Amino acid sequence: MGTAAEILVVTGDNPERIRSETTLAELVGIAPVPAGPGMTGGRRRVGHGGHRRLNAVICRTVIVRMRFHQPTIDYVAHRTAEGRTKREIIRCLKRYVIREVHHLLRPARRRPSAAS
């Protein structure tokens, strides 16, 4: 219940201002940034800005999913076998949760009515 409430508080009564999943990720502070200068092998890290309370809520959601959600458990096992660290896996899962949240927040688009 607290998760949904926090998401609604952050997005406000105007979810249209969040035009893309990337915008929401930047607002929350989950958008990936390069890990360091120079050649980093494509590694990314999570930025330190954004709405920290919502970021904490998303992190708790990911931790619970890693424990109880079977598709997430399978994903973690697969990524661990690839050599990813737990921190990298959590970063990816946070972004996936943001994708799901953005999809749910997106206002229903009106379909053009058929000409009679």
PDB file of C-alpha atoms in Angstrom:
ATOM      1  CA  MET A   1       0.000   0.000   0.000  1.00  0.00           C
ATOM      2  CA  GLY A   2       2.803   2.416   0.848  1.00  0.00           C
ATOM      3  CA  THR A   3       4.512   1.755  -2.468  1.00  0.00           C
ATOM      4  CA  ALA A   4       1.518   2.833  -4.526  1.00  0.00           C
ATOM      5  CA  ALA A   5       0.970   5.873  -2.327  1.00  0.00           C
ATOM      6  CA  GLU A   6       4.570   7.017  -2.686  1.00  0.00           C
ATOM      7  CA  ILE A   7       4.420   6.609  -6.466  1.00  0.00           C
ATOM      8  CA  LEU A   8       1.233   8.651  -6.639  1.00  0.00           C
ATOM      9  CA  VAL A   9       2.689  11.378  -4.406  1.00  0.00           C
ATOM     10  CA  VAL A  10       5.749  11.738  -6.638  1.00  0.00           C
ATOM     11  CA  THR A  11       3.893  11.708  -9.943  1.00  0.00           C
ATOM     12  CA  GLY A  12       1.235  14.046  -8.627  1.00  0.00           C
ATOM     13  CA  ASP A  13      -2.079  14.707 -10.272  1.00  0.00           C
ATOM     14  CA  ASN A  14      -0.398  15.295 -13.623  1.00  0.00           C
ATOM     15  CA  PRO A  15       1.155  12.036 -14.841  1.00  0.00           C
ATOM     16  CA  GLU A  16       1.254  13.433 -18.394  1.00  0.00           C
ATOM     17  CA  ARG A  17       4.390  15.389 -17.448  1.00  0.00           C
ATOM     18  CA  ILE A  18       6.230  12.079 -17.208  1.00  0.00           C
ATOM     19  CA  ARG A  19       6.420  11.490 -20.929  1.00  0.00           C
ATOM     20  CA  SER A  20       8.708   8.486 -20.989  1.00  0.00           C
ATOM     21  CA  GLU A  21      10.108   5.737 -18.849  1.00  0.00           C
ATOM     22  CA  THR A  22      13.476   7.505 -18.979  1.00  0.00           C
ATOM     23  CA  THR A  23      11.949  10.674 -17.526  1.00  0.00           C
ATOM     24  CA  LEU A  24      10.490   8.707 -14.627  1.00  0.00           C
ATOM     25  CA  ALA A  25      13.807   6.920 -14.057  1.00  0.00           C
ATOM     26  CA  GLU A  26      15.610  10.275 -13.916  1.00  0.00           C
ATOM     27  CA  LEU A  27      12.991  11.665 -11.521  1.00  0.00           C
ATOM     28  CA  VAL A  28      13.476   8.701  -9.190  1.00  0.00           C
ATOM     29  CA  GLY A  29      17.265   8.631  -9.556  1.00  0.00           C
ATOM     30  CA  ILE A  30      17.428   5.220 -11.238  1.00  0.00           C
ATOM     31  CA  ALA A  31      18.608   6.360 -14.667  1.00  0.00           C
ATOM     32  CA  PRO A  32      21.977   4.782 -15.485  1.00  0.00           C
ATOM     33  CA  VAL A  33      25.048   6.970 -15.807  1.00  0.00           C
ATOM     34  CA  PRO A  34      28.556   5.927 -16.929  1.00  0.00           C
ATOM     35  CA  ALA A  35      30.480   4.280 -14.082  1.00  0.00           C
ATOM     36  CA  GLY A  36      33.560   6.425 -14.575  1.00  0.00           C
ATOM     37  CA  PRO A  37      35.642   8.385 -17.034  1.00  0.00           C
ATOM     38  CA  GLY A  38      37.451   6.700 -19.866  1.00  0.00           C
ATOM     39  CA  MET A  39      37.031   3.131 -21.004  1.00  0.00           C
ATOM     40  CA  THR A  40      34.762   1.452 -18.460  1.00  0.00           C
ATOM     41  CA  GLY A  41      33.659  -1.498 -20.553  1.00  0.00           C
ATOM     42  CA  GLY A  42      30.139  -0.137 -20.853  1.00  0.00           C
ATOM     43  CA  ARG A  43      29.503  -0.398 -17.111  1.00  0.00           C
ATOM     44  CA  ARG A  44      26.842   1.825 -15.644  1.00  0.00           C
ATOM     45  CA  ARG A  45      25.843   2.874 -12.166  1.00  0.00           C
ATOM     46  CA  VAL A  46      22.762   4.477 -10.687  1.00  0.00           C
ATOM     47  CA  GLY A  47      22.839   8.251 -10.258  1.00  0.00           C
ATOM     48  CA  HIS A  48      22.701   9.696  -6.763  1.00  0.00           C
ATOM     49  CA  GLY A  49      20.078  12.342  -7.491  1.00  0.00           C
ATOM     50  CA  GLY A  50      16.350  12.034  -7.708  1.00  0.00           C
ATOM     51  CA  HIS A  51      13.541  11.381  -5.291  1.00  0.00           C
ATOM     52  CA  ARG A  52      15.237   9.314  -2.583  1.00  0.00           C
ATOM     53  CA  ARG A  53      12.078   8.065  -0.838  1.00  0.00           C
ATOM     54  CA  LEU A  54      10.628   6.702  -4.068  1.00  0.00           C
ATOM     55  CA  ASN A  55      13.998   5.191  -4.916  1.00  0.00           C
ATOM     56  CA  ALA A  56      13.946   3.424  -1.523  1.00  0.00           C
ATOM     57  CA  VAL A  57      10.429   2.140  -2.199  1.00  0.00           C
ATOM     58  CA  ILE A  58      11.500   0.756  -5.582  1.00  0.00           C
ATOM     59  CA  CYS A  59      14.555  -0.836  -3.951  1.00  0.00           C
ATOM     60  CA  ARG A  60      12.378  -2.546  -1.321  1.00  0.00           C
ATOM     61  CA  THR A  61      10.119  -3.798  -4.112  1.00  0.00           C
ATOM     62  CA  VAL A  62      13.124  -5.292  -5.905  1.00  0.00           C
ATOM     63  CA  ILE A  63      14.454  -6.939  -2.731  1.00  0.00           C
ATOM     64  CA  VAL A  64      11.060  -8.535  -2.018  1.00  0.00           C
ATOM     65  CA  ARG A  65      10.812  -9.723  -5.624  1.00  0.00           C
ATOM     66  CA  MET A  66      14.291 -11.240  -5.406  1.00  0.00           C
ATOM     67  CA  ARG A  67      13.083 -13.297  -2.471  1.00  0.00           C
ATOM     68  CA  PHE A  68       9.532 -14.295  -3.467  1.00  0.00           C
ATOM     69  CA  HIS A  69       8.830 -13.631  -7.181  1.00  0.00           C
ATOM     70  CA  GLN A  70       9.847 -16.719  -9.185  1.00  0.00           C
ATOM     71  CA  PRO A  71      10.564 -14.947 -12.527  1.00  0.00           C
ATOM     72  CA  THR A  72      12.813 -12.495 -10.663  1.00  0.00           C
ATOM     73  CA  ILE A  73      14.553 -15.331  -8.815  1.00  0.00           C
ATOM     74  CA  ASP A  74      15.231 -17.006 -12.168  1.00  0.00           C
ATOM     75  CA  TYR A  75      16.511 -13.707 -13.612  1.00  0.00           C
ATOM     76  CA  VAL A  76      18.889 -13.221 -10.672  1.00  0.00           C
ATOM     77  CA  ALA A  77      20.231 -16.771 -11.069  1.00  0.00           C
ATOM     78  CA  HIS A  78      20.762 -16.225 -14.800  1.00  0.00           C
ATOM     79  CA  ARG A  79      22.533 -12.883 -14.361  1.00  0.00           C
ATOM     80  CA  THR A  80      24.681 -14.234 -11.521  1.00  0.00           C
ATOM     81  CA  ALA A  81      25.785 -17.070 -13.801  1.00  0.00           C
ATOM     82  CA  GLU A  82      26.807 -14.409 -16.344  1.00  0.00           C
ATOM     83  CA  GLY A  83      29.103 -12.897 -13.735  1.00  0.00           C
ATOM     84  CA  ARG A  84      27.036  -9.869 -12.736  1.00  0.00           C
ATOM     85  CA  THR A  85      27.292  -8.545  -9.199  1.00  0.00           C
ATOM     86  CA  LYS A  86      24.288  -8.271  -6.926  1.00  0.00           C
ATOM     87  CA  ARG A  87      24.490  -4.491  -7.138  1.00  0.00           C
ATOM     88  CA  GLU A  88      24.334  -4.576 -10.943  1.00  0.00           C
ATOM     89  CA  ILE A  89      21.418  -6.991 -10.856  1.00  0.00           C
ATOM     90  CA  ILE A  90      19.492  -4.751  -8.455  1.00  0.00           C
ATOM     91  CA  ARG A  91      20.147  -1.749 -10.719  1.00  0.00           C
ATOM     92  CA  CYS A  92      18.696  -3.620 -13.694  1.00  0.00           C
ATOM     93  CA  LEU A  93      15.693  -4.807 -11.692  1.00  0.00           C
ATOM     94  CA  LYS A  94      14.979  -1.287 -10.451  1.00  0.00           C
ATOM     95  CA  ARG A  95      14.874  -0.090 -14.028  1.00  0.00           C
ATOM     96  CA  TYR A  96      12.519  -2.937 -14.929  1.00  0.00           C
ATOM     97  CA  VAL A  97      10.179  -1.967 -12.062  1.00  0.00           C
ATOM     98  CA  ILE A  98      10.228   1.647 -13.283  1.00  0.00           C
ATOM     99  CA  ARG A  99       9.224   0.396 -16.746  1.00  0.00           C
ATOM    100  CA  GLU A 100       6.249  -1.418 -15.212  1.00  0.00           C
ATOM    101  CA  VAL A 101       5.263   1.614 -13.130  1.00  0.00           C
ATOM    102  CA  HIS A 102       5.473   3.930 -16.129  1.00  0.00           C
ATOM    103  CA  HIS A 103       3.290   1.581 -18.145  1.00  0.00           C
ATOM    104  CA  LEU A 104       0.660   1.667 -15.379  1.00  0.00           C
ATOM    105  CA  LEU A 105       0.823   5.451 -14.983  1.00  0.00           C
ATOM    106  CA  ARG A 106       0.538   6.212 -18.670  1.00  0.00           C
ATOM    107  CA  PRO A 107      -2.836   7.792 -19.304  1.00  0.00           C
ATOM    108  CA  ALA A 108      -5.167   5.785 -21.486  1.00  0.00           C
ATOM    109  CA  ARG A 109      -4.905   7.139 -24.976  1.00  0.00           C
ATOM    110  CA  ARG A 110      -8.129   7.889 -26.701  1.00  0.00           C
ATOM    111  CA  ARG A 111      -8.720   5.951 -29.852  1.00  0.00           C
ATOM    112  CA  PRO A 112     -10.115   7.861 -32.784  1.00  0.00           C
ATOM    113  CA  SER A 113     -13.751   7.046 -33.292  1.00  0.00           C
ATOM    114  CA  ALA A 114     -14.722   5.342 -36.506  1.00  0.00           C
ATOM    115  CA  ALA A 115     -16.429   7.612 -38.999  1.00  0.00           C
ATOM    116  CA  SER A 116     -20.022   6.597 -39.442  1.00  0.00           C
TER     117      SER A 116
END
